[in-house]
């Protein structure tokens, strides 16, 4: 049996017994009923995911997956492709947004080369990044598929590998991405899976003007018309209109779920990865925490499709895992509510006259 | 000159030079322009407040102010008044929501008796709370003023005292409250200052049903009709329809602003305190960070009046400073963006083709 198939066999819904036990305790905390709102809902989810009344969350890591995209030849991004490897060096040197926010949240940053169009062997040899390179960037999806089916499976299995390799040192995974041009494949994935129009879904990515936005919409329509991915087949969608880092993110999410570990999904590109993962195995959504609502207009529809209310809404549009890092604090806070707050009885506080 | 008058003389708008310098650096960070959205806006504010390109935020404290309210005699709360001192003991014992969330955020919790209707001298003697008791609960505002003008000023000056006494060990203040019945005076303050109707503003507090909610609205109308506070006079509003802990919060905010320190304002009751502070000195709003949007319907209108977009929206309605504690992580994150992220030039990353 393949790694992917074995992993899928290990993904189950959240445990309803631990959900019930968590709810029972939270119902009794010395405060007006459910006064910590969404944090309490999150605490129930964490108990259900981890089968624990004290969900382990101390060890946190953001896995930032990098890959390049042949579709940049169509002029869909304002930044040149060389920025992808340059940003990988920036991650390794600790100078990027994700480094600052992960430090604040007490999370490690693990950088993975899923398919950067540059030689990063020096960084891999020094152990500064993990090398899972599937190719030197995807093919141009405006002219054909991004990659073969075998490469799509390999990118997903690489993400599963990462989850398994890090399992001993990570309680909570966060997803992250780097890849010039990757809002284009992500928007294509969103269009296939949500059924919304390209106009509703397409945003300005790293800062397109009106004319450039219109051009990007035309390119995405061309991508969909030329590739015709099967909306029910996650691997087909990934192979035809996806990306190596998007496959890696999908695999990381599947791997985390099989390990019964929560995975905090970052912004637009990460959510495209989550949609692929859910298309492959719907139960995986029970392990997904949506970090934030990004500025990309399609993100709302993607999160609605997942059925997940984001924790934060701060007009972020960076990716890298930055929103996931911010949300890690809220995950810890939810566990603190479940494990550290006294009940009415424990605190000897009078209840309400119901 | 009184402490209040001296404090007001020390409150100035944010420094525009430091705001400009922060914006200039953030504009150059190696990421798409303003890709960390609201965090970057917050970073500018923090630079402007603290006159620093590395705003100090390591030392954080939530000041939880407790007080009782004579208006509970009107049956506006589901919880008995004895819960106020019981919760003070819970804070001191570390078992409340605020203790758990402040620990997660690395913030101290400082509990202040502003006017609890119980003898808490034992806790004050042991140094576990700060005693600033103005009275044993306010008078019933459905029948007359909450307190005298002198007591209103004393409660505000007590909050200023707290800010000054803690100045050496606190970089960022967070506000918090505890007081059975205190959504009623807070709603009355909101009605006076926002001009919105009692129906638009009044919520279910700690969990009222429809009939109880209607009763609470009637009580608030009676409060406004019987006291007729002057909408332009913060001290008059506080004296007539406020509370001791609300005055303490207003004073803490004024004190923090005079010290050029940011103050993270928690939920509905804390925002009533902020409205009083702003009515007294409008420049104080430059030092206010709105932590979250609470479930109380009036909160939105109060935050609009302040002109402040809340950082979080998680259906919280606990008070105690819990939302402020959660937001402390975002304040730290904003500073990390300003101080730890490299520019395009520093990181040797190519810019966009504009």
XYZ file of C-alpha atoms in Angstrom:
708
model
C 0.000 0.000 0.000
C 1.335 3.468 -0.823
C 2.224 6.017 1.854
C -0.758 8.092 0.769
C -3.195 5.184 1.039
C -1.810 4.139 4.419
C -2.134 7.709 5.668
C -5.735 8.036 4.481
C -6.643 4.839 6.368
C -5.476 6.529 9.595
C -7.681 9.624 9.316
C -10.819 9.498 11.490
C -13.325 12.119 12.640
C -12.701 13.891 15.943
C -13.407 11.781 19.018
C -16.945 12.550 20.184
C -16.300 11.310 23.721
C -13.481 13.808 24.294
C -15.548 16.540 22.649
C -18.371 15.808 25.110
C -16.045 15.733 28.093
C -14.475 19.047 27.108
C -17.893 20.636 26.626
C -19.053 19.347 30.001
C -16.106 20.987 31.759
C -16.343 24.249 29.809
C -20.081 24.443 30.650
C -19.139 24.562 34.332
C -16.385 27.198 34.276
C -16.858 30.073 36.711
C -18.088 32.583 34.152
C -21.315 33.361 32.309
C -22.128 30.443 30.037
C -19.768 30.165 27.038
C -18.455 33.663 27.750
C -15.168 32.914 25.990
C -17.056 32.153 22.782
C -14.936 30.947 19.885
C -12.027 30.018 22.172
C -14.296 27.463 23.843
C -15.441 26.030 20.507
C -11.779 25.720 19.556
C -10.994 23.997 22.859
C -13.658 21.356 22.113
C -12.150 20.791 18.671
C -8.659 20.418 20.120
C -9.884 17.863 22.671
C -11.651 15.965 19.893
C -8.599 16.025 17.609
C -6.055 14.975 20.208
C -8.215 12.636 22.344
C -7.144 14.590 25.388
C -8.564 16.883 28.058
C -5.176 18.617 28.061
C -4.425 18.849 24.336
C -0.654 19.139 23.871
C 0.172 22.403 22.092
C 3.495 23.503 23.570
C 5.593 22.404 20.587
C 4.607 24.431 17.560
C 6.081 24.609 14.074
C 5.260 26.462 10.896
C 6.160 24.438 7.815
C 6.845 26.903 5.023
C 6.713 25.118 1.656
C 8.362 26.797 -1.341
C 7.797 26.135 -5.033
C 7.820 27.870 -8.379
C 5.214 28.169 -11.096
C 5.639 28.057 -14.862
C 2.555 30.221 -15.220
C 4.608 33.304 -14.282
C 5.492 33.333 -18.024
C 1.959 34.701 -18.533
C 2.754 37.844 -16.519
C 0.486 37.108 -13.533
C 2.845 38.433 -10.840
C 4.572 41.741 -10.267
C 7.605 40.043 -8.740
C 10.253 38.122 -10.729
C 10.594 34.374 -10.127
C 14.042 34.774 -8.555
C 12.278 36.174 -5.479
C 11.224 32.633 -4.477
C 14.792 31.396 -3.766
C 15.764 34.835 -2.417
C 12.960 34.575 0.120
C 14.067 31.044 1.042
C 17.454 32.558 1.969
C 15.612 35.275 3.895
C 13.674 32.589 5.857
C 16.910 30.756 6.632
C 18.533 34.000 7.784
C 15.576 34.747 10.058
C 14.647 38.050 8.422
C 11.214 37.364 6.970
C 7.742 38.084 8.317
C 7.261 34.440 9.264
C 10.467 34.421 11.312
C 9.370 37.445 13.355
C 5.846 36.177 13.966
C 6.861 32.575 14.658
C 9.395 33.804 17.234
C 6.662 35.834 18.923
C 4.435 32.741 19.072
C 7.227 30.412 20.220
C 6.991 28.359 17.028
C 9.808 26.882 14.957
C 10.003 27.606 11.236
C 10.780 24.633 8.998
C 11.469 25.544 5.380
C 10.876 22.934 2.674
C 11.987 23.141 -0.950
C 9.069 21.482 -2.725
C 10.034 22.706 -6.154
C 11.899 25.988 -6.328
C 13.302 26.780 -9.791
C 16.812 27.218 -8.408
C 19.566 25.088 -6.902
C 19.146 25.157 -3.117
C 21.344 22.137 -2.424
C 23.746 24.195 -0.315
C 20.978 25.048 2.162
C 19.740 21.450 2.227
C 23.247 20.094 2.826
C 23.705 22.469 5.749
C 20.386 21.235 7.198
C 18.836 24.696 6.924
C 15.990 23.558 4.709
C 14.424 20.193 3.919
C 14.867 19.114 0.311
C 11.741 17.528 -1.178
C 12.152 19.073 -4.599
C 9.722 17.489 -7.068
C 10.855 19.641 -9.985
C 12.337 23.012 -10.954
C 8.957 24.734 -10.863
C 5.731 23.484 -12.424
C 4.924 23.667 -16.123
C 2.873 26.603 -17.411
C -0.746 25.692 -16.544
C -2.061 28.126 -19.128
C -0.748 25.670 -21.723
C -1.173 22.262 -20.075
C -1.012 20.448 -16.730
C 1.237 21.687 -13.921
C 2.751 18.253 -13.408
C 2.151 14.547 -13.956
C -0.139 12.537 -11.684
C 2.908 10.770 -10.278
C 4.472 14.130 -9.373
C 1.236 15.253 -7.725
C 1.240 12.145 -5.556
C 4.925 12.644 -4.827
C 4.347 16.220 -3.680
C 1.519 15.096 -1.381
C 3.576 12.218 0.007
C 6.454 14.629 0.640
C 4.116 16.652 2.843
C 3.074 13.483 4.671
C 6.760 12.615 5.122
C 7.376 16.002 6.727
C 4.511 15.493 9.184
C 5.802 12.040 10.101
C 9.441 13.110 10.359
C 8.562 16.022 12.667
C 5.901 14.177 14.688
C 8.165 13.763 17.721
C 8.971 17.456 18.026
C 5.703 19.086 16.929
C 2.323 19.136 18.713
C 0.644 21.645 16.407
C 1.523 22.162 12.764
C 1.050 25.421 10.902
C 1.121 25.639 7.130
C 2.921 28.252 5.085
C 3.895 28.921 1.477
C 6.324 30.828 -0.687
C 6.118 30.840 -4.456
C 5.963 33.727 -6.893
C 2.786 33.385 -8.936
C 1.032 30.978 -6.582
C -2.198 32.923 -6.131
C -2.950 31.970 -9.768
C -3.000 28.153 -9.292
C -4.695 28.648 -5.913
C -7.469 30.671 -7.525
C -7.847 27.996 -10.202
C -8.176 25.328 -7.492
C -10.749 27.491 -5.691
C -12.741 27.898 -8.907
C -12.798 24.137 -9.542
C -13.787 23.195 -5.987
C -16.098 26.040 -4.926
C -17.782 26.478 -8.317
C -17.577 30.270 -7.940
C -16.717 32.443 -10.928
C -13.166 33.562 -11.686
C -14.287 37.184 -11.243
C -15.563 36.502 -7.723
C -12.432 34.635 -6.710
C -9.517 36.519 -8.248
C -7.608 39.097 -6.231
C -4.643 41.351 -6.679
C -2.117 38.893 -5.226
C 1.025 40.832 -4.441
C -0.462 44.094 -5.763
C -1.820 44.079 -9.320
C -3.548 47.133 -10.790
C -6.935 46.949 -12.565
C -5.534 46.053 -15.960
C -3.202 43.412 -14.524
C -6.092 41.965 -12.492
C -8.205 41.622 -15.625
C -5.303 39.920 -17.400
C -4.908 37.487 -14.471
C -8.610 36.616 -14.693
C -8.226 35.881 -18.406
C -5.234 33.651 -17.701
C -7.152 31.724 -15.011
C -10.083 31.182 -17.389
C -7.632 29.879 -19.965
C -6.082 27.564 -17.336
C -9.474 26.072 -16.479
C -10.561 25.719 -20.122
C -7.318 24.097 -21.190
C -6.992 21.652 -18.244
C -10.608 20.764 -17.256
C -9.769 19.260 -13.843
C -12.252 16.816 -12.296
C -13.811 18.676 -9.302
C -14.170 15.390 -7.383
C -10.554 14.316 -7.811
C -8.050 16.146 -5.613
C -5.016 14.578 -7.241
C -6.274 15.442 -10.717
C -6.867 19.057 -9.673
C -3.405 19.295 -8.113
C -1.719 17.753 -11.162
C -3.547 19.926 -13.675
C -3.740 23.376 -12.035
C -1.822 23.107 -8.732
C 1.729 23.512 -7.566
C 4.418 21.557 -5.755
C 4.149 23.587 -2.534
C 0.350 23.342 -2.675
C 0.671 19.556 -2.884
C 3.136 19.629 -0.003
C 0.682 21.611 2.099
C -2.134 19.176 1.250
C 0.117 16.298 2.280
C 1.177 17.991 5.506
C -2.494 18.445 6.424
C -3.294 14.807 5.659
C -0.232 13.678 7.602
C -1.100 15.820 10.617
C -4.670 14.478 10.636
C -3.433 10.879 10.512
C -1.249 11.713 13.537
C -4.302 13.217 15.313
C -2.509 16.555 15.499
C -4.130 19.948 14.844
C -2.987 21.826 11.760
C -3.398 25.589 11.578
C -4.016 26.516 7.956
C -2.652 29.919 6.925
C -4.055 32.046 4.081
C -5.136 31.775 0.480
C -2.508 29.351 -0.873
C -2.601 27.137 2.215
C -6.379 26.965 1.969
C -6.049 25.795 -1.636
C -3.882 23.001 -0.231
C -6.568 22.280 2.375
C -9.234 22.042 -0.353
C -7.081 19.486 -2.181
C -6.616 17.507 1.050
C -10.359 17.531 1.756
C -11.148 16.486 -1.812
C -8.905 13.462 -1.200
C -10.236 12.657 2.291
C -13.166 14.657 3.698
C -12.549 13.610 7.342
C -9.338 15.653 7.276
C -11.356 18.807 7.848
C -11.799 17.766 11.484
C -8.109 18.595 12.080
C -8.029 21.936 10.275
C -8.021 25.251 12.135
C -8.474 28.233 9.791
C -6.032 30.884 10.983
C -7.362 34.007 9.311
C -9.369 35.551 6.520
C -6.989 36.913 3.919
C -7.528 39.939 1.692
C -7.847 37.734 -1.418
C -11.585 37.826 -2.234
C -11.788 34.100 -2.959
C -10.636 33.149 0.507
C -14.080 33.647 2.019
C -15.655 31.176 -0.409
C -12.919 28.622 0.181
C -13.383 28.818 3.952
C -17.149 28.561 3.561
C -16.632 25.427 1.470
C -14.483 23.986 4.267
C -17.080 25.094 6.821
C -14.488 26.848 8.951
C -14.723 30.266 10.598
C -11.294 31.922 10.606
C -9.881 33.015 13.969
C -8.410 36.300 12.742
C -9.333 38.929 10.162
C -6.472 41.410 9.930
C -6.162 42.195 6.222
C -3.128 39.939 5.864
C -2.007 38.808 2.420
C 1.571 37.693 2.897
C 1.401 33.930 3.257
C 4.645 32.281 4.486
C 2.575 30.961 7.417
C 2.336 34.387 9.063
C -1.377 34.126 9.851
C -0.888 30.607 11.186
C 1.842 31.883 13.522
C -0.463 34.585 14.906
C -3.232 32.014 15.402
C -0.918 29.678 17.351
C -1.346 31.990 20.347
C -5.109 31.517 20.155
C -4.703 27.745 20.007
C -2.619 27.895 23.182
C -5.174 30.230 24.753
C -8.002 27.791 24.007
C -6.115 25.008 25.757
C -5.414 27.318 28.702
C -9.163 27.922 29.048
C -9.839 24.177 29.090
C -7.047 23.263 31.477
C -6.427 26.255 33.762
C -9.780 27.902 34.486
C -11.648 26.778 37.612
C -15.300 25.651 37.636
C -17.922 27.368 39.799
C -17.503 24.565 42.313
C -13.693 24.581 42.337
C -13.608 28.366 42.745
C -16.507 28.481 45.261
C -18.331 31.043 43.144
C -22.140 31.262 43.203
C -23.909 30.359 39.958
C -26.696 32.240 38.217
C -30.353 31.959 39.244
C -31.489 30.204 36.079
C -3.305 71.543 40.541
C -5.122 68.225 41.005
C -3.664 64.888 39.912
C -6.319 64.696 37.215
C -5.513 68.158 35.846
C -1.776 67.486 35.919
C -2.320 64.222 34.074
C -4.470 65.819 31.381
C -1.736 68.388 30.744
C 0.631 65.523 29.885
C -1.538 63.926 27.206
C -0.477 64.725 23.632
C -1.313 63.225 20.232
C 0.941 60.501 18.859
C 4.294 61.711 17.562
C 3.983 62.227 13.804
C 7.731 61.986 13.223
C 7.949 58.492 14.688
C 4.790 57.508 12.818
C 6.438 58.638 9.561
C 9.684 56.846 10.331
C 7.852 53.615 11.137
C 5.806 53.864 7.949
C 8.929 54.495 5.899
C 10.562 51.326 7.217
C 7.426 49.187 6.890
C 7.017 50.367 3.274
C 10.405 48.804 2.485
C 9.996 45.391 4.126
C 10.727 42.426 1.857
C 7.108 41.535 1.157
C 4.301 42.792 -1.067
C 3.358 46.295 0.035
C 1.560 46.390 3.400
C 1.034 42.620 3.235
C 0.748 42.356 7.013
C -2.199 44.747 6.977
C -3.586 45.695 10.362
C -0.399 44.606 12.159
C 1.483 47.276 10.240
C -1.090 49.951 11.073
C -0.759 48.925 14.711
C 3.040 49.118 14.492
C 2.786 52.724 13.281
C 0.485 53.560 16.189
C 2.864 51.962 18.679
C 5.804 53.949 17.301
C 3.732 57.124 17.487
C 2.609 56.447 21.058
C 5.989 55.495 22.464
C 8.226 57.810 20.370
C 10.297 54.792 19.442
C 11.223 52.680 16.433
C 11.419 49.735 18.853
C 8.341 50.296 21.001
C 8.871 48.568 24.362
C 6.166 45.937 24.881
C 7.893 43.140 26.796
C 6.384 44.046 30.186
C 2.631 43.599 30.015
C -0.022 43.826 32.708
C -3.779 43.490 32.799
C -5.315 45.722 35.459
C -8.590 44.113 36.520
C -10.753 46.657 38.342
C -13.586 45.391 40.547
C -16.640 47.270 41.797
C -20.261 46.723 42.741
C -23.440 48.366 41.552
C -26.512 49.357 43.556
C -28.602 48.928 40.423
C -28.554 45.140 40.903
C -31.524 45.803 43.226
C -33.528 46.302 40.022
C -32.921 42.683 38.951
C -30.689 43.438 35.952
C -28.284 40.508 36.454
C -28.719 36.768 36.744
C -25.842 36.501 39.191
C -25.974 37.577 42.866
C -23.764 40.472 43.977
C -21.611 38.203 46.166
C -20.072 36.866 42.950
C -17.987 40.066 42.647
C -15.842 39.393 45.765
C -15.886 35.644 45.040
C -14.382 36.332 41.637
C -11.764 38.620 43.220
C -10.665 35.621 45.302
C -10.690 33.522 42.114
C -8.396 36.090 40.403
C -6.034 36.057 43.379
C -5.979 32.250 43.355
C -5.169 32.224 39.636
C -8.249 30.256 38.588
C -10.162 32.747 36.448
C -10.273 33.212 32.696
C -8.043 36.257 32.920
C -5.367 34.318 34.817
C -5.213 31.619 32.149
C -5.132 34.030 29.216
C -2.713 36.493 30.834
C -0.314 33.616 31.577
C -0.493 32.559 27.933
C 0.335 36.108 26.854
C 3.099 36.585 29.419
C 1.160 39.364 31.171
C 0.796 40.015 34.890
C -2.663 40.386 36.415
C -3.094 43.239 38.883
C -6.419 43.203 40.736
C -7.784 46.466 42.128
C -10.686 46.861 44.558
C -12.308 50.036 43.261
C -15.526 49.567 45.194
C -16.555 46.000 45.921
C -19.486 45.727 48.373
C -17.503 43.438 50.670
C -14.530 43.666 53.015
C -11.433 42.685 51.032
C -8.922 44.127 53.505
C -7.314 40.730 54.089
C -6.323 40.489 50.422
C -5.072 44.083 50.377
C -2.986 43.570 53.543
C -1.364 40.503 52.005
C -0.527 42.543 48.901
C -2.657 40.342 46.683
C -4.875 43.161 45.482
C -4.558 46.941 45.455
C -7.069 48.724 47.661
C -8.549 51.833 46.060
C -12.047 51.322 47.415
C -14.165 54.421 46.814
C -17.283 52.940 48.401
C -19.127 49.686 49.098
C -20.742 49.632 45.674
C -22.441 52.533 43.915
C -25.925 53.783 44.744
C -28.861 52.528 42.668
C -28.727 54.603 39.468
C -32.359 53.823 38.714
C -33.174 56.112 41.650
C -30.422 58.751 41.573
C -26.718 59.268 40.829
C -24.207 56.427 41.207
C -21.876 58.577 43.279
C -20.921 62.168 44.063
C -18.745 64.210 41.716
C -15.932 64.005 44.268
C -16.155 60.196 44.250
C -16.120 60.173 40.447
C -12.911 62.202 40.433
C -11.476 59.978 43.176
C -12.186 56.841 41.142
C -10.515 58.349 38.061
C -7.523 59.540 40.071
C -7.208 56.064 41.583
C -6.827 54.686 38.055
C -4.185 57.331 37.304
C -2.400 56.367 40.531
C -2.301 52.732 39.415
C -0.770 53.700 36.060
C 1.860 55.840 37.777
C 2.641 53.288 40.487
C 3.129 50.510 37.915
C 4.917 52.642 35.315
C 8.332 51.161 36.102
C 7.242 47.569 35.596
C 4.693 47.894 32.775
C 5.262 48.781 29.102
C 1.733 48.012 27.912
C -1.372 48.232 30.049
C -4.495 46.164 29.487
C -7.820 47.041 31.079
C -10.203 44.620 32.734
C -13.324 44.673 34.892
C -15.327 42.634 37.347
C -18.637 43.791 38.766
C -21.987 42.074 38.824
C -24.500 44.320 37.065
C -21.932 46.450 35.259
C -23.272 46.035 31.728
C -26.195 48.227 32.887
C -24.173 51.377 33.753
C -21.945 50.710 30.729
C -24.974 50.627 28.435
C -26.244 53.848 30.019
C -22.847 55.494 29.354
C -22.948 54.233 25.769
C -26.450 55.668 25.293
C -25.396 59.080 26.595
C -22.206 59.285 24.531
C -23.161 57.536 21.264
C -26.732 58.864 21.127
C -27.981 55.414 20.043
C -31.248 54.043 21.413
C -31.378 51.790 24.461
C -32.865 49.026 22.273
C -29.904 49.156 19.876
C -27.362 49.120 22.676
C -28.676 46.714 25.290
C -27.528 43.100 25.334
C -28.048 40.014 27.416
C -25.044 40.638 29.694
C -24.312 37.392 31.503
C -27.246 35.616 29.842
C -30.682 37.244 30.177
C -33.750 35.775 28.430
C -36.126 37.892 26.320
C -38.291 39.043 29.225
C -35.262 39.892 31.370
C -33.694 41.781 28.460
C -36.834 43.889 28.061
C -36.810 44.605 31.794
C -33.154 45.672 31.590
C -33.996 48.069 28.759
C -36.773 49.607 30.866
C -34.370 50.032 33.788
C -31.780 51.732 31.558
C -34.399 54.143 30.207
C -35.382 54.942 33.791
C -31.696 55.501 34.659
C -31.263 57.990 31.816
C -34.545 59.800 32.528
C -33.859 60.119 36.237
C -30.190 61.233 35.968
C -29.973 63.244 32.715
C -26.156 63.199 32.419
C -24.474 65.907 30.341
C -23.136 64.125 27.199
C -20.169 66.529 27.030
C -19.074 66.035 30.634
C -17.279 62.749 31.330
C -17.153 63.273 35.065
C -20.860 64.079 35.204
C -21.675 60.934 33.213
C -19.484 58.799 35.454
C -20.970 60.274 38.642
C -24.567 59.917 37.513
C -24.697 56.582 35.641
C -21.212 55.039 35.982
C -19.389 52.820 38.414
C -16.239 52.832 40.533
C -14.423 50.277 38.350
C -15.489 52.164 35.216
C -13.962 55.331 36.679
C -10.830 53.380 37.556
C -10.558 52.137 33.984
C -11.023 55.680 32.623
C -8.272 56.873 34.955
C -5.927 54.039 34.006
C -6.354 54.952 30.340
C -5.673 58.638 31.033
C -2.672 57.730 33.167
C -1.236 55.405 30.520
C -1.639 58.078 27.842
C 0.135 60.667 29.990
C 2.991 58.152 30.357
C 3.022 57.651 26.554
C 2.248 53.964 27.034
C -0.215 51.952 24.948
C -3.354 50.738 26.687
C -5.234 47.737 25.321
C -8.917 48.254 26.052
C -10.887 45.049 26.673
C -14.630 44.638 26.069
C -17.920 46.386 26.735
C -17.309 47.719 30.255
C -13.729 48.765 29.519
C -14.919 50.597 26.424
C -17.443 52.504 28.569
C -14.418 53.568 30.643
C -12.616 54.577 27.451
C -15.596 56.704 26.369
C -15.478 58.509 29.730
C -11.722 59.062 29.334
C -12.175 60.446 25.822
C -15.008 62.708 26.957
C -12.560 64.159 29.494
C -9.577 64.410 27.088
C -10.053 63.552 23.401
C -6.298 63.128 22.696
C -6.338 60.029 24.900
C -7.741 58.028 22.018
C -4.305 58.056 20.390
C -3.117 55.614 23.075
C -6.088 53.214 22.942
C -5.901 49.842 21.204
C -9.315 48.172 20.950
C -8.740 44.501 21.788
C -11.890 42.887 20.456
C -15.513 43.225 19.449
C -17.667 41.779 22.211
C -21.032 40.066 21.815
C -22.852 42.985 23.487
C -24.629 44.743 20.597
C -23.717 48.231 21.815
C -20.007 47.549 21.612
C -19.883 48.165 17.868
C -21.350 51.654 18.248
C -18.992 52.500 21.090
C -15.955 51.443 19.040
C -17.233 53.398 16.045
C -17.536 56.450 18.288
C -13.918 55.964 19.365
C -12.933 55.393 15.731
C -11.104 52.173 16.546
C -11.224 48.871 14.655
C -10.979 45.975 17.123
C -8.151 43.475 16.604
C -10.216 40.374 17.439
C -13.820 39.262 16.978
C -14.269 35.973 18.818
C -17.710 36.242 20.425
C -16.210 36.992 23.821
C -18.382 38.456 26.576
C -16.487 37.750 29.768
C -14.641 40.942 30.573
C -11.956 40.617 33.307
C -9.450 41.779 30.669
C -9.564 38.479 28.774
C -9.820 40.063 25.330
C -7.016 42.482 26.200
C -4.790 39.553 27.191
C -5.403 37.828 23.852
C -4.644 41.071 22.014
C -1.323 41.519 23.840
C 0.150 38.860 21.544
C -0.862 40.930 18.533
C 0.746 44.033 20.026
C 3.989 42.097 20.442
C 3.624 40.739 16.914
C 3.241 44.261 15.497
C 6.460 45.331 17.179
C 8.203 42.202 15.866
C 7.197 43.202 12.326
C 8.642 46.665 12.814
C 11.872 45.576 14.474
C 12.735 42.089 13.181
C 11.724 41.908 9.513
C 14.361 42.768 6.908
C 13.859 45.281 4.095
C 14.251 44.318 0.423
C 17.730 45.807 0.541
C 18.799 44.165 3.803
C 17.560 40.767 2.588
C 18.859 41.178 -0.972
C 15.445 40.373 -2.403
C 14.327 41.796 -5.751
C 11.424 44.261 -5.660
C 8.349 44.368 -7.854
C 8.312 45.884 -11.324
C 6.058 48.791 -10.484
